[in-house]
Amino acid sequence: MKVKIEESWQKVLEDFFDGEEFARLADFVRSEYLSKIVYPKPQDLFRAFNETPFNQVKVVILGQDPYHNPNQAHGLAFSVPKGQEAPPSLKNIFKEICDEIPDAATCKMDESEKTDLSRWAKQGVFLLNAVLTVVRNRPTSHAGKGWEEFTDYVIKTLSDKRENVVFMLWGSFARSKKGLIDKNKHLILESPHPSPLSASRGFFGNKHFLRANEYLKKHGVEPIDW
């Protein structure tokens, strides 16, 4: 199946796109967009892939599914468009960054500007949700419909075909994907989720952003200006 997605991703994922599993998923997603209000907009469905080509991925941050309220989801995990208030988890991500790296770009930006994380995506931060679509006001409504098989394939493909990528796994759901990643080739960083329900139990102080940059520099890769 021909999918509108960045060329390098199209090449490494074409076997999955050509399979029956993806055909069933595509049929389901198409029917949901036609019959319900689904986020993100169709043109943003593969935005994480289009912003961060396969060979440019330095860091993977794994989310669960898109924001389900209006005007928030735009195809990048944890990110919301400029002008939208940062959701609680994103506020906690910013807090941790500024505690670790006070001179990071995020810490110098106006509140209304910094919520759009495409600036990270353009530097090689792959902001992947395990499920790429959601029905308005119905969190996890598209879980178990086939997206997880696709994104598991994506994670394993990155692990198999790339080296020295940093995988940030926050919370039990993300950490359940650890088995897809070769820890001998990549850096896996785990902690509780940045949600207000769990951030104080180990997300704050995890030093993931510093540790990611140290690892990238050690392997001759330009670090991220968080």
CSV table of C-alpha atoms in Angstrom, one decimal:
chain,number,residue,atom,x,y,z
A,1,MET,CA,0.0,0.0,0.0
A,2,LYS,CA,1.3,3.4,-0.9
A,3,VAL,CA,1.3,5.6,2.2
A,4,LYS,CA,2.0,9.4,2.2
A,5,ILE,CA,5.0,9.4,4.4
A,6,GLU,CA,8.6,10.6,4.3
A,7,GLU,CA,10.6,8.7,1.7
A,8,SER,CA,13.2,7.1,4.0
A,9,TRP,CA,10.4,5.8,6.3
A,10,GLN,CA,8.5,4.5,3.3
A,11,LYS,CA,11.5,2.5,2.3
A,12,VAL,CA,12.2,0.8,5.7
A,13,LEU,CA,8.5,0.3,6.5
A,14,GLU,CA,7.3,-0.9,3.0
A,15,ASP,CA,7.0,-4.6,4.0
A,16,PHE,CA,4.6,-3.6,6.8
A,17,PHE,CA,2.7,-1.2,4.6
A,18,ASP,CA,2.2,-4.0,2.0
A,19,GLY,CA,0.8,-6.5,4.6
A,20,GLU,CA,-2.8,-7.4,5.4
A,21,GLU,CA,-2.4,-6.1,8.9
A,22,PHE,CA,-1.8,-2.6,7.8
A,23,ALA,CA,-4.6,-2.8,5.1
A,24,ARG,CA,-7.1,-3.7,7.9
A,25,LEU,CA,-5.8,-0.8,10.1
A,26,ALA,CA,-6.0,1.7,7.2
A,27,ASP,CA,-9.6,0.6,6.5
A,28,PHE,CA,-10.5,1.1,10.1
A,29,VAL,CA,-8.9,4.5,10.4
A,30,ARG,CA,-10.4,5.7,7.2
A,31,SER,CA,-13.9,4.7,8.4
A,32,GLU,CA,-13.4,6.4,11.7
A,33,TYR,CA,-12.3,9.7,10.1
A,34,LEU,CA,-15.4,9.5,7.9
A,35,SER,CA,-17.9,8.8,10.8
A,36,LYS,CA,-16.4,10.6,13.9
A,37,ILE,CA,-14.3,13.5,15.0
A,38,VAL,CA,-10.8,12.0,15.1
A,39,TYR,CA,-7.5,13.6,16.1
A,40,PRO,CA,-5.0,14.6,14.8
A,41,LYS,CA,-6.1,16.0,11.4
A,42,PRO,CA,-5.4,13.4,8.6
A,43,GLN,CA,-2.5,15.5,7.2
A,44,ASP,CA,-0.8,15.3,10.6
A,45,LEU,CA,-1.2,11.5,11.0
A,46,PHE,CA,2.5,10.8,10.1
A,47,ARG,CA,3.9,14.1,11.1
A,48,ALA,CA,6.4,12.6,13.5
A,49,PHE,CA,7.8,10.6,10.6
A,50,ASN,CA,7.8,13.5,8.2
A,51,GLU,CA,9.5,15.8,10.6
A,52,THR,CA,12.3,13.3,11.5
A,53,PRO,CA,13.5,11.1,8.7
A,54,PHE,CA,14.6,7.6,9.6
A,55,ASN,CA,18.4,8.2,9.3
A,56,GLN,CA,18.2,11.4,11.3
A,57,VAL,CA,16.6,9.9,14.4
A,58,LYS,CA,18.8,10.5,17.5
A,59,VAL,CA,16.3,10.2,20.3
A,60,VAL,CA,12.9,8.5,20.6
A,61,ILE,CA,10.3,9.7,23.1
A,62,LEU,CA,7.4,7.3,23.2
A,63,GLY,CA,3.9,8.5,24.1
A,64,GLN,CA,0.7,6.4,24.4
A,65,ASP,CA,-2.0,8.0,22.2
A,66,PRO,CA,-2.8,11.5,21.0
A,67,TYR,CA,-4.5,14.2,23.1
A,68,HIS,CA,-8.2,13.8,22.8
A,69,ASN,CA,-9.3,17.4,23.4
A,70,PRO,CA,-9.8,19.9,20.5
A,71,ASN,CA,-6.9,21.9,19.2
A,72,GLN,CA,-4.2,19.8,20.9
A,73,ALA,CA,-3.1,16.7,18.9
A,74,HIS,CA,-1.0,17.5,15.9
A,75,GLY,CA,1.0,14.4,15.2
A,76,LEU,CA,3.9,14.7,17.7
A,77,ALA,CA,3.8,12.9,21.1
A,78,PHE,CA,3.5,15.3,24.1
A,79,SER,CA,3.4,18.4,21.8
A,80,VAL,CA,0.6,20.9,21.2
A,81,PRO,CA,0.4,23.7,18.7
A,82,LYS,CA,1.8,27.2,19.6
A,83,GLY,CA,-0.7,29.2,21.5
A,84,GLN,CA,-2.2,26.2,23.3
A,85,GLU,CA,-1.6,25.9,27.0
A,86,ALA,CA,0.9,23.1,27.8
A,87,PRO,CA,-0.9,20.0,29.2
A,88,PRO,CA,0.3,19.0,32.7
A,89,SER,CA,2.8,16.3,31.5
A,90,LEU,CA,4.4,18.7,29.0
A,91,LYS,CA,4.8,21.3,31.8
A,92,ASN,CA,6.6,18.7,33.9
A,93,ILE,CA,8.8,17.8,30.9
A,94,PHE,CA,9.8,21.5,30.6
A,95,LYS,CA,10.4,21.7,34.4
A,96,GLU,CA,12.8,18.7,34.3
A,97,ILE,CA,14.6,20.1,31.3
A,98,CYS,CA,15.2,23.5,32.9
A,99,ASP,CA,16.3,21.9,36.2
A,100,GLU,CA,18.8,19.8,34.2
A,101,ILE,CA,19.9,22.3,31.6
A,102,PRO,CA,19.0,25.9,32.6
A,103,ASP,CA,20.3,27.4,29.4
A,104,ALA,CA,18.3,25.0,27.1
A,105,ALA,CA,16.4,26.7,24.3
A,106,THR,CA,13.0,25.7,26.0
A,107,CYS,CA,13.9,27.6,29.1
A,108,LYS,CA,14.4,30.9,27.2
A,109,MET,CA,11.2,30.7,25.2
A,110,ASP,CA,7.9,32.4,25.8
A,111,GLU,CA,5.2,30.1,27.2
A,112,SER,CA,3.0,30.4,24.1
A,113,GLU,CA,5.9,29.5,21.8
A,114,LYS,CA,7.5,26.5,23.4
A,115,THR,CA,4.6,24.0,23.4
A,116,ASP,CA,5.2,23.0,19.7
A,117,LEU,CA,7.9,20.4,19.9
A,118,SER,CA,8.6,20.4,16.1
A,119,ARG,CA,11.9,22.2,17.0
A,120,TRP,CA,13.0,19.0,18.7
A,121,ALA,CA,11.7,16.9,15.8
A,122,LYS,CA,13.8,18.8,13.3
A,123,GLN,CA,16.9,18.1,15.5
A,124,GLY,CA,16.3,14.3,15.4
A,125,VAL,CA,13.9,13.7,18.3
A,126,PHE,CA,11.3,11.2,17.1
A,127,LEU,CA,8.1,12.0,19.0
A,128,LEU,CA,6.2,8.8,18.5
A,129,ASN,CA,2.8,7.8,20.0
A,130,ALA,CA,2.1,4.1,20.1
A,131,VAL,CA,-1.4,4.8,18.8
A,132,LEU,CA,-1.6,7.5,16.2
A,133,THR,CA,-5.3,8.4,16.3
A,134,VAL,CA,-8.0,9.0,18.9
A,135,VAL,CA,-11.7,9.9,18.9
A,136,ARG,CA,-12.5,13.3,20.4
A,137,ASN,CA,-13.0,13.2,24.2
A,138,ARG,CA,-12.4,9.4,24.2
A,139,PRO,CA,-8.9,8.6,25.4
A,140,THR,CA,-7.4,5.3,24.2
A,141,SER,CA,-10.4,4.8,21.9
A,142,HIS,CA,-8.2,3.5,19.1
A,143,ALA,CA,-6.0,1.3,21.3
A,144,GLY,CA,-6.0,-2.3,20.3
A,145,LYS,CA,-7.1,-1.6,16.7
A,146,GLY,CA,-3.7,-2.3,15.0
A,147,TRP,CA,-1.6,0.8,15.6
A,148,GLU,CA,0.4,-0.9,18.3
A,149,GLU,CA,1.6,-3.6,15.9
A,150,PHE,CA,2.7,-0.9,13.5
A,151,THR,CA,4.5,1.2,16.0
A,152,ASP,CA,6.2,-1.9,17.6
A,153,TYR,CA,7.5,-2.6,14.1
A,154,VAL,CA,8.7,1.0,13.8
A,155,ILE,CA,10.6,0.7,17.2
A,156,LYS,CA,12.1,-2.7,16.3
A,157,THR,CA,13.1,-1.4,12.8
A,158,LEU,CA,14.9,1.6,14.5
A,159,SER,CA,16.6,-0.8,16.9
A,160,ASP,CA,17.7,-3.2,14.2
A,161,LYS,CA,18.8,-0.8,11.4
A,162,ARG,CA,20.3,2.1,13.4
A,163,GLU,CA,22.9,2.4,16.2
A,164,ASN,CA,23.4,4.7,19.2
A,165,VAL,CA,19.8,6.0,19.4
A,166,VAL,CA,18.5,7.1,22.8
A,167,PHE,CA,15.1,5.7,23.8
A,168,MET,CA,13.2,7.5,26.5
A,169,LEU,CA,10.6,5.3,28.1
A,170,TRP,CA,8.4,7.1,30.6
A,171,GLY,CA,5.7,5.2,32.5
A,172,SER,CA,4.7,1.5,32.5
A,173,PHE,CA,3.2,1.5,29.0
A,174,ALA,CA,6.4,2.9,27.4
A,175,ARG,CA,8.6,0.7,29.5
A,176,SER,CA,6.7,-2.4,28.3
A,177,LYS,CA,8.4,-1.7,24.9
A,178,LYS,CA,11.9,-2.2,26.2
A,179,GLY,CA,12.1,-5.8,24.8
A,180,LEU,CA,11.9,-4.4,21.2
A,181,ILE,CA,15.2,-2.5,21.7
A,182,ASP,CA,18.7,-3.9,21.6
A,183,LYS,CA,20.3,-2.5,24.7
A,184,ASN,CA,23.8,-3.4,23.4
A,185,LYS,CA,23.4,-0.9,20.5
A,186,HIS,CA,21.3,1.8,22.0
A,187,LEU,CA,20.7,3.7,25.3
A,188,ILE,CA,17.4,3.0,27.0
A,189,LEU,CA,16.4,5.5,29.7
A,190,GLU,CA,13.5,4.6,31.9
A,191,SER,CA,11.5,6.5,34.5
A,192,PRO,CA,8.0,7.1,35.8
A,193,HIS,CA,5.7,9.1,33.5
A,194,PRO,CA,5.8,13.0,33.6
A,195,SER,CA,2.1,13.0,34.5
A,196,PRO,CA,1.3,14.9,37.8
A,197,LEU,CA,0.2,11.5,39.2
A,198,SER,CA,3.7,10.1,38.9
A,199,ALA,CA,6.3,12.8,38.1
A,200,SER,CA,7.3,13.1,41.8
A,201,ARG,CA,8.0,9.4,42.0
A,202,GLY,CA,11.1,9.5,39.8
A,203,PHE,CA,10.5,11.5,36.6
A,204,PHE,CA,11.7,14.6,38.3
A,205,GLY,CA,15.5,14.3,38.7
A,206,ASN,CA,15.8,11.5,36.1
A,207,LYS,CA,18.4,13.5,34.2
A,208,HIS,CA,17.3,12.0,30.9
A,209,PHE,CA,17.9,15.0,28.8
A,210,LEU,CA,21.4,15.5,30.1
A,211,ARG,CA,22.2,11.8,29.8
A,212,ALA,CA,20.9,11.7,26.3
A,213,ASN,CA,23.2,14.5,25.2
A,214,GLU,CA,26.2,13.0,26.9
A,215,TYR,CA,25.5,9.7,25.1
A,216,LEU,CA,25.1,11.4,21.7
A,217,LYS,CA,28.3,13.4,22.2
A,218,LYS,CA,30.2,10.3,23.2
A,219,HIS,CA,29.2,8.7,19.9
A,220,GLY,CA,30.1,11.7,17.8
A,221,VAL,CA,26.5,12.9,17.3
A,222,GLU,CA,25.4,16.5,17.6
A,223,PRO,CA,23.4,16.8,20.9
A,224,ILE,CA,19.9,18.2,21.1
A,225,ASP,CA,19.3,21.8,22.1
A,226,TRP,CA,16.3,21.0,24.4
